[in-house]
Short mmCIF file of C-alpha atoms and ligand atoms in Angstrom, two decimals:
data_model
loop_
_atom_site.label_atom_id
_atom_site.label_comp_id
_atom_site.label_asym_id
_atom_site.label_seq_id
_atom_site.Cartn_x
_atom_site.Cartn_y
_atom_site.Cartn_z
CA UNK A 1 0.00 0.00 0.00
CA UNK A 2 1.10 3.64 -0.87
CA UNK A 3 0.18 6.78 1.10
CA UNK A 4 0.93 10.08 0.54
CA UNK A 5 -0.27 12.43 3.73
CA UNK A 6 -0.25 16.30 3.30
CA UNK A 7 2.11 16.66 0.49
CA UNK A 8 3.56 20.32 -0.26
CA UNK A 9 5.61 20.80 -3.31
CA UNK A 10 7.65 23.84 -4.03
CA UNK A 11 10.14 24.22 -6.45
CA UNK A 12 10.87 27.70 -5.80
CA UNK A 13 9.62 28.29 -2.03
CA UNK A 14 6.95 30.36 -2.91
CA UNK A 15 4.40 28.89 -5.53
CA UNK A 16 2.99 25.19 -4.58
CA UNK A 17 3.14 22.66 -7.28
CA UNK A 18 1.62 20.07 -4.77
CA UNK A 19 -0.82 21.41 -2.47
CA UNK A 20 -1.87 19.60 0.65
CA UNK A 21 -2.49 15.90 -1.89
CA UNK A 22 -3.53 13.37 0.29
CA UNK A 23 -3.88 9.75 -1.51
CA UNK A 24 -3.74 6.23 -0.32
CA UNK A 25 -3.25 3.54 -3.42
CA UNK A 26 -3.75 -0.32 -2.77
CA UNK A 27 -1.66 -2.90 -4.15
CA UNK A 28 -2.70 -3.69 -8.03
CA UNK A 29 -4.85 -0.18 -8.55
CA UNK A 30 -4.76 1.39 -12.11
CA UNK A 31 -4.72 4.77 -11.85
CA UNK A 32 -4.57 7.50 -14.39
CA UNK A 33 -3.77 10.86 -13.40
CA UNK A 34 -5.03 13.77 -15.60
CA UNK A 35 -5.42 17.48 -15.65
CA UNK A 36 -3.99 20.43 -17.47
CA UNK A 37 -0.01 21.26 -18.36
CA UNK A 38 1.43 22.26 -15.28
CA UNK A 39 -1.75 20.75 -12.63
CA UNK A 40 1.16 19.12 -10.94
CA UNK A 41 1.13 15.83 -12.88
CA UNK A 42 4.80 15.36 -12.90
CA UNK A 43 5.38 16.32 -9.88
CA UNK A 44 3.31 14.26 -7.87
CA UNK A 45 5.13 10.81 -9.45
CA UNK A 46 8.37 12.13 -8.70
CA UNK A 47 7.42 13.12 -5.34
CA UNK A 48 6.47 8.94 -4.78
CA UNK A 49 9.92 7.78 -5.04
CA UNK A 50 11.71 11.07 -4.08
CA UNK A 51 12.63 12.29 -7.02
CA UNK A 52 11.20 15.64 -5.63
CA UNK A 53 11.58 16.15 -1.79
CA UNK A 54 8.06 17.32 -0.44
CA UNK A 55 8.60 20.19 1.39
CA UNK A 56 5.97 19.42 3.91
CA UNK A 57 4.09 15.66 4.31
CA UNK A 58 5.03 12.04 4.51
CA UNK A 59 4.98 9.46 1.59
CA UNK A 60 4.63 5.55 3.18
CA UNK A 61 5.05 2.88 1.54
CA UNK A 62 3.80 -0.16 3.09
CA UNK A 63 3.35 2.13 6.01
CA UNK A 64 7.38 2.77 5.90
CA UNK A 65 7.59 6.68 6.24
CA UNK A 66 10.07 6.76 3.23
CA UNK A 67 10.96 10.72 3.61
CA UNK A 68 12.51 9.39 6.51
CA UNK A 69 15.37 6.78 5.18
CA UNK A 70 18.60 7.14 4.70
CA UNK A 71 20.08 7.16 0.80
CA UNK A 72 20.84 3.38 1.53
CA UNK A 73 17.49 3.00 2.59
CA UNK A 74 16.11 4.74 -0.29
CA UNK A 75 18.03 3.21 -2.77
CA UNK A 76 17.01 -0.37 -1.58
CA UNK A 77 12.86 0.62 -1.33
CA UNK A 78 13.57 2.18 -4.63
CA UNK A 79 13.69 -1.09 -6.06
CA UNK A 80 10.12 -1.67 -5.13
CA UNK A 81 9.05 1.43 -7.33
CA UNK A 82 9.55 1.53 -11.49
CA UNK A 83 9.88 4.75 -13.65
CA UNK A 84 8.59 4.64 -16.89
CA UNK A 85 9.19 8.02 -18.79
CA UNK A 86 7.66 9.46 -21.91
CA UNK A 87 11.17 9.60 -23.97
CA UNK A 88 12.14 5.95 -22.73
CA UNK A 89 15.02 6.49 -21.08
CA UNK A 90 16.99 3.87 -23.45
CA UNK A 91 20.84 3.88 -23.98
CA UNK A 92 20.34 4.29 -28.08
CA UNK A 93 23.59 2.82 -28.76
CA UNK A 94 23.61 -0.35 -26.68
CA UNK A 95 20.97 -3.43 -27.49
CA UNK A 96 18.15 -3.91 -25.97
CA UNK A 97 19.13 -6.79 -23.48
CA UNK A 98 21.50 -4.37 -22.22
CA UNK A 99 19.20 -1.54 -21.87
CA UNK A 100 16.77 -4.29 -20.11
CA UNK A 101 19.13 -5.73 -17.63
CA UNK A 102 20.11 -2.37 -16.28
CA UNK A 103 16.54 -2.76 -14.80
CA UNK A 104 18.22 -5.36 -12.24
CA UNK A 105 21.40 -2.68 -10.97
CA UNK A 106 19.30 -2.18 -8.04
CA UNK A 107 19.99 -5.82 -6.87
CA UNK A 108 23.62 -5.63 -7.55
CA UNK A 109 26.73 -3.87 -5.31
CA UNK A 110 28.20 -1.06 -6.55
CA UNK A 111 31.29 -2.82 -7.65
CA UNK A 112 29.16 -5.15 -9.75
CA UNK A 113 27.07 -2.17 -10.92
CA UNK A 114 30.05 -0.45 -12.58
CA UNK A 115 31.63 -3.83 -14.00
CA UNK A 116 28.46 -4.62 -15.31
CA UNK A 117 28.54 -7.89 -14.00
CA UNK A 118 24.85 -10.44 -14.34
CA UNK A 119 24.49 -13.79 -13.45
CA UNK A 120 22.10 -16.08 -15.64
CA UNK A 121 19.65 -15.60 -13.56
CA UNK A 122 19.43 -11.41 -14.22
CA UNK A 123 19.48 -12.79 -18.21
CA UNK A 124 16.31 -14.58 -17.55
CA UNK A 125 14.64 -12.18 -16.07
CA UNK A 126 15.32 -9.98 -19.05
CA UNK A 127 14.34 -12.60 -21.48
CA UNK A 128 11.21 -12.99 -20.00
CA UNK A 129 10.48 -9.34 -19.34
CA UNK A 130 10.88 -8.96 -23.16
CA UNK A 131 9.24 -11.95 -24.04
CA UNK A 132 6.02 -10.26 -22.11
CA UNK A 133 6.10 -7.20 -24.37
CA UNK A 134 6.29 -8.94 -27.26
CA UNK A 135 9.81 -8.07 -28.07
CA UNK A 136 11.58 -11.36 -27.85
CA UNK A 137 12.91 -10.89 -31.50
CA UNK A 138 15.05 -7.52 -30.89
CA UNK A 139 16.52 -8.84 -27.76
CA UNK A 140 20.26 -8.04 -29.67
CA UNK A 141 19.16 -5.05 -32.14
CA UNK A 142 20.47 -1.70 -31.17
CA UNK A 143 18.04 -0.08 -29.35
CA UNK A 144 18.50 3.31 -31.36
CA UNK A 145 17.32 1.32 -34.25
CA UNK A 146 13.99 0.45 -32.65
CA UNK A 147 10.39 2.50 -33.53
CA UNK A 148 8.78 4.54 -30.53
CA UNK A 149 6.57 2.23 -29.76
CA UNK A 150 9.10 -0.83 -29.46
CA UNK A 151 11.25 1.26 -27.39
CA UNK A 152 8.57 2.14 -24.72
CA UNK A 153 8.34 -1.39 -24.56
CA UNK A 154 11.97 -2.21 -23.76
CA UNK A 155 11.44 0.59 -21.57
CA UNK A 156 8.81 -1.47 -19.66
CA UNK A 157 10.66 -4.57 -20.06
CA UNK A 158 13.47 -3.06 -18.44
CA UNK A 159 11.14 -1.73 -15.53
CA UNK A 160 9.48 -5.62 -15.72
CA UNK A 161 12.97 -6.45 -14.76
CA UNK A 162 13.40 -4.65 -11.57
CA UNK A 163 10.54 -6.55 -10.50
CA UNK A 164 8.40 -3.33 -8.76
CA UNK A 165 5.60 -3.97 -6.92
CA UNK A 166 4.41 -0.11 -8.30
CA UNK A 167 5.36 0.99 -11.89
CA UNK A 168 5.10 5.10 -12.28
CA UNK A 169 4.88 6.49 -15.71
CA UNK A 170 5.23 9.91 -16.95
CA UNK A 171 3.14 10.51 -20.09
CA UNK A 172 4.72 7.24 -21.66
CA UNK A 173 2.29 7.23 -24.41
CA UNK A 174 2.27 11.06 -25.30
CA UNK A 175 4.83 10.93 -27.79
CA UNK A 176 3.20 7.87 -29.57
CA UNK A 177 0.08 7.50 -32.41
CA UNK A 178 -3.40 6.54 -31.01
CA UNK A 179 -2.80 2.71 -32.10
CA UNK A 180 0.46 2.56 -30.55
CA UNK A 181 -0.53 3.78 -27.54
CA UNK A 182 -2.94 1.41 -27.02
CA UNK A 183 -0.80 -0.86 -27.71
CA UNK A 184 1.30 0.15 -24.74
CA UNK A 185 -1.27 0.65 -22.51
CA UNK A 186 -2.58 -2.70 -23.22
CA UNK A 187 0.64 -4.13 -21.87
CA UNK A 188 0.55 -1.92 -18.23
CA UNK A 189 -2.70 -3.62 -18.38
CA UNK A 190 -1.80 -6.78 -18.69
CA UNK A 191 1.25 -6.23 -16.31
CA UNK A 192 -1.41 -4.75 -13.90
CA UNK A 193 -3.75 -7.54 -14.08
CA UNK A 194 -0.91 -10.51 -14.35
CA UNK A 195 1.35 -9.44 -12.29
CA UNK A 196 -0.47 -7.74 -9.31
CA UNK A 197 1.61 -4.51 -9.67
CA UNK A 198 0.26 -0.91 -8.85
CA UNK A 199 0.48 0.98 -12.00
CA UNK A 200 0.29 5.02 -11.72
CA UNK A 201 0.31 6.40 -15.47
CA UNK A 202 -0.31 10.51 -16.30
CA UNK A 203 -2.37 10.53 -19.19
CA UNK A 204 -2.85 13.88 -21.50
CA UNK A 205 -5.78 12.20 -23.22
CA UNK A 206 -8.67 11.66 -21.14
CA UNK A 207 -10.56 9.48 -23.37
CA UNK A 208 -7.42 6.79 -22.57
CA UNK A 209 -7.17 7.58 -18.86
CA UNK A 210 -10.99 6.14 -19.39
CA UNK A 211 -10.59 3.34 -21.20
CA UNK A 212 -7.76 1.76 -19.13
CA UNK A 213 -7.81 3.10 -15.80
CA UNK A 214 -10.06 2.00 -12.59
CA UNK A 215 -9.39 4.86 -10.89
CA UNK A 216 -8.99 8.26 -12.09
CA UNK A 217 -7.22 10.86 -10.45
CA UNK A 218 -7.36 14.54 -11.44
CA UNK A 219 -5.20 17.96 -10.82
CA UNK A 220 -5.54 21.24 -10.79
CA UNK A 221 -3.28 23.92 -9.38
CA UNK A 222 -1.92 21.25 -7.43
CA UNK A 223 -4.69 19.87 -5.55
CA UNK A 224 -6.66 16.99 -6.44
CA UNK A 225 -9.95 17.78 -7.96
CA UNK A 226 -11.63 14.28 -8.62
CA UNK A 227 -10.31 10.63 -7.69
CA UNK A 228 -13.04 8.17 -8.48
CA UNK A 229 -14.32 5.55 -10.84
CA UNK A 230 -13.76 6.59 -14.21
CA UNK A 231 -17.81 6.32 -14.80
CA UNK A 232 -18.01 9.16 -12.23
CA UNK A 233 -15.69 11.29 -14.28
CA UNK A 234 -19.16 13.58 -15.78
CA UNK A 235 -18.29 16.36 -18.98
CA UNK A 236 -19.11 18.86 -15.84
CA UNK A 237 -16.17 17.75 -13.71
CA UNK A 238 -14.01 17.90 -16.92
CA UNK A 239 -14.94 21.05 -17.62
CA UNK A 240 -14.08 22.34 -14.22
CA UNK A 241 -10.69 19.99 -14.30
CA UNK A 242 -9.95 21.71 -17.82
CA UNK A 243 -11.10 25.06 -17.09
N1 ATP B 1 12.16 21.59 -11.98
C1 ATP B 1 11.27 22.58 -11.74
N2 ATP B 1 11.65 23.77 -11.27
C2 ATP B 1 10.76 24.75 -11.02
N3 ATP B 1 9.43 24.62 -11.21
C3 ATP B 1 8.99 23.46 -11.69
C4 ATP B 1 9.87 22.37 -11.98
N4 ATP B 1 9.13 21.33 -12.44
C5 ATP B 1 7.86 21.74 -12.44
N5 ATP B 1 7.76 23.02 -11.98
C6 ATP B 1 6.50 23.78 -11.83
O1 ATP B 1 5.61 23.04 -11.00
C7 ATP B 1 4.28 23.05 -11.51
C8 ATP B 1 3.81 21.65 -11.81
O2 ATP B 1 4.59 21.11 -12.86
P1 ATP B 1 4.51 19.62 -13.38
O3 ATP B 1 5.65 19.40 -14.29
O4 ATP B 1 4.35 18.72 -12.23
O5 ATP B 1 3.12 19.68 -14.19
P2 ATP B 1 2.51 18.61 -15.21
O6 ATP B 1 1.07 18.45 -14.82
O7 ATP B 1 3.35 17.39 -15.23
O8 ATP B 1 2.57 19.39 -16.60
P3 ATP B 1 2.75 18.80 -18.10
O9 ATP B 1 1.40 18.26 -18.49
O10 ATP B 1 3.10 20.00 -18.90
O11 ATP B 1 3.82 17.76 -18.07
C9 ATP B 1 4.32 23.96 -12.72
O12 ATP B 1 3.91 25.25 -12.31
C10 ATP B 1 5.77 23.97 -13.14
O13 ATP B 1 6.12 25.17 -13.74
MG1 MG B 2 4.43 16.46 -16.72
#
């Protein structure tokens, strides 16, 4: 379970990008968070794993205060939480098992980390992670050579691979055409539905957040506006999340 109590954002110590969000996620949720450019979108993922320091408020994660830990503390409940972002994050140059099995640094020591070192086991893993996005054929392409949508999926296979138990994505679909993106969010689904993971995706287009997610949450100004079923989500509360 996630919970974030009484979160404050400021980037600059005066304006809130966060304001006061209070949200408690269950294990295997789908949520899609929507609202206008700069409602806070961003900021709220980043502010789950700590990518942005709340200024004010708590974040637990299985009722673990996580603004709390250490950075060795972090970095090992970091391996619990997956980042998906919208340009996928992909070393262009190197293939895509490589890209993949940097999903399992986390479970390595430093010294491994920097020689690169993975035992059969991480290949596996990567195998399979690319094997569930349909991408077993690339596994040794170039990842630079891959179209958008194949590389948001290594990008997911690689997050597969760290084995969350919540995956966070950033608009990973906004840079994408409508079939494509369905395509991908077909596969969070399926991760979502297999795999019992938490899946927190900000969505630009509505009509998507609708289609895919069970629970919709929306921003404004940096305070939640609507979180509900997306059959509650009426063209009046739109309007007033658009406005
Ligand atoms: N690194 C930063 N430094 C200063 N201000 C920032 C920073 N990142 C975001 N902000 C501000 O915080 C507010 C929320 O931004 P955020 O990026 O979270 O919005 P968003 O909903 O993700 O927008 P978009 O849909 O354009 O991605 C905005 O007012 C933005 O200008
Ligand atoms: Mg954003």
């Amino acid at each position: 379970m996630l919970r974030l109590e009484d979160i404050d954002v400021s980037y600059d110590g005066k304006r809130l990008a966060l304001d006061n969000v209070n949200l408690t996620v269950q294990q295997g949720e789908f949520i899609g968070i929507i609202g206008s450019s700069g409602s806070g979108k961003s900021t709220l993922l980043k502010s789950i794993n700590l990518l942005v320091r709340p200024s004010k408020g708590k974040v637990y994660l299985d009722d673990i205060d996580i603004t709390r830990l250490n950075n060795r503390e972090l970095r090992d409940i970091r391996k619990n939480i997956g980042f998906v972002f919208q340009d996928y994050n992909l070393i262009e140059r190197s293939t895509v098992l490589d890209n993949v099995l940097i999903g399992r640094l986390g479970y390595k020591s430093s010294f491994k980390s920097i020689l690169g070192i993975f035992n059969e086991d991480d290949y596996e893993r990567a195998a399979t992670a690319l094997s569930q996005v349909g991408l077993s054929e690339k596994i040794f392409e170039r990842a630079g050579q891959l179209s958008g949508g194949q590389k948001q999926r290594v990008a997911i296979a690689k997050t597969l691979c760290q084995r969350p138990k919540i995956i966070l994505a950033d608009e990973p679909v906004a840079s994408l055409d409508v079939s494509t993106s369905q395509n991908i969010m077909d596969y969070f689904k399926k991760v979502n539905e297999k795999k019992d993971m938490t899946i927190m995706i900000n969505l630009h287009d509505v009509n998507l957040a609708k289609r895919y997610c069970n629970r919709i949450i929306a921003l404004k100004h940096g305070k939640i506006l609507f979180d509900g079923k997306a059959g509650d989500l009426s063209d009046e509360k739109l309007k007033a999340i658009y406005d």
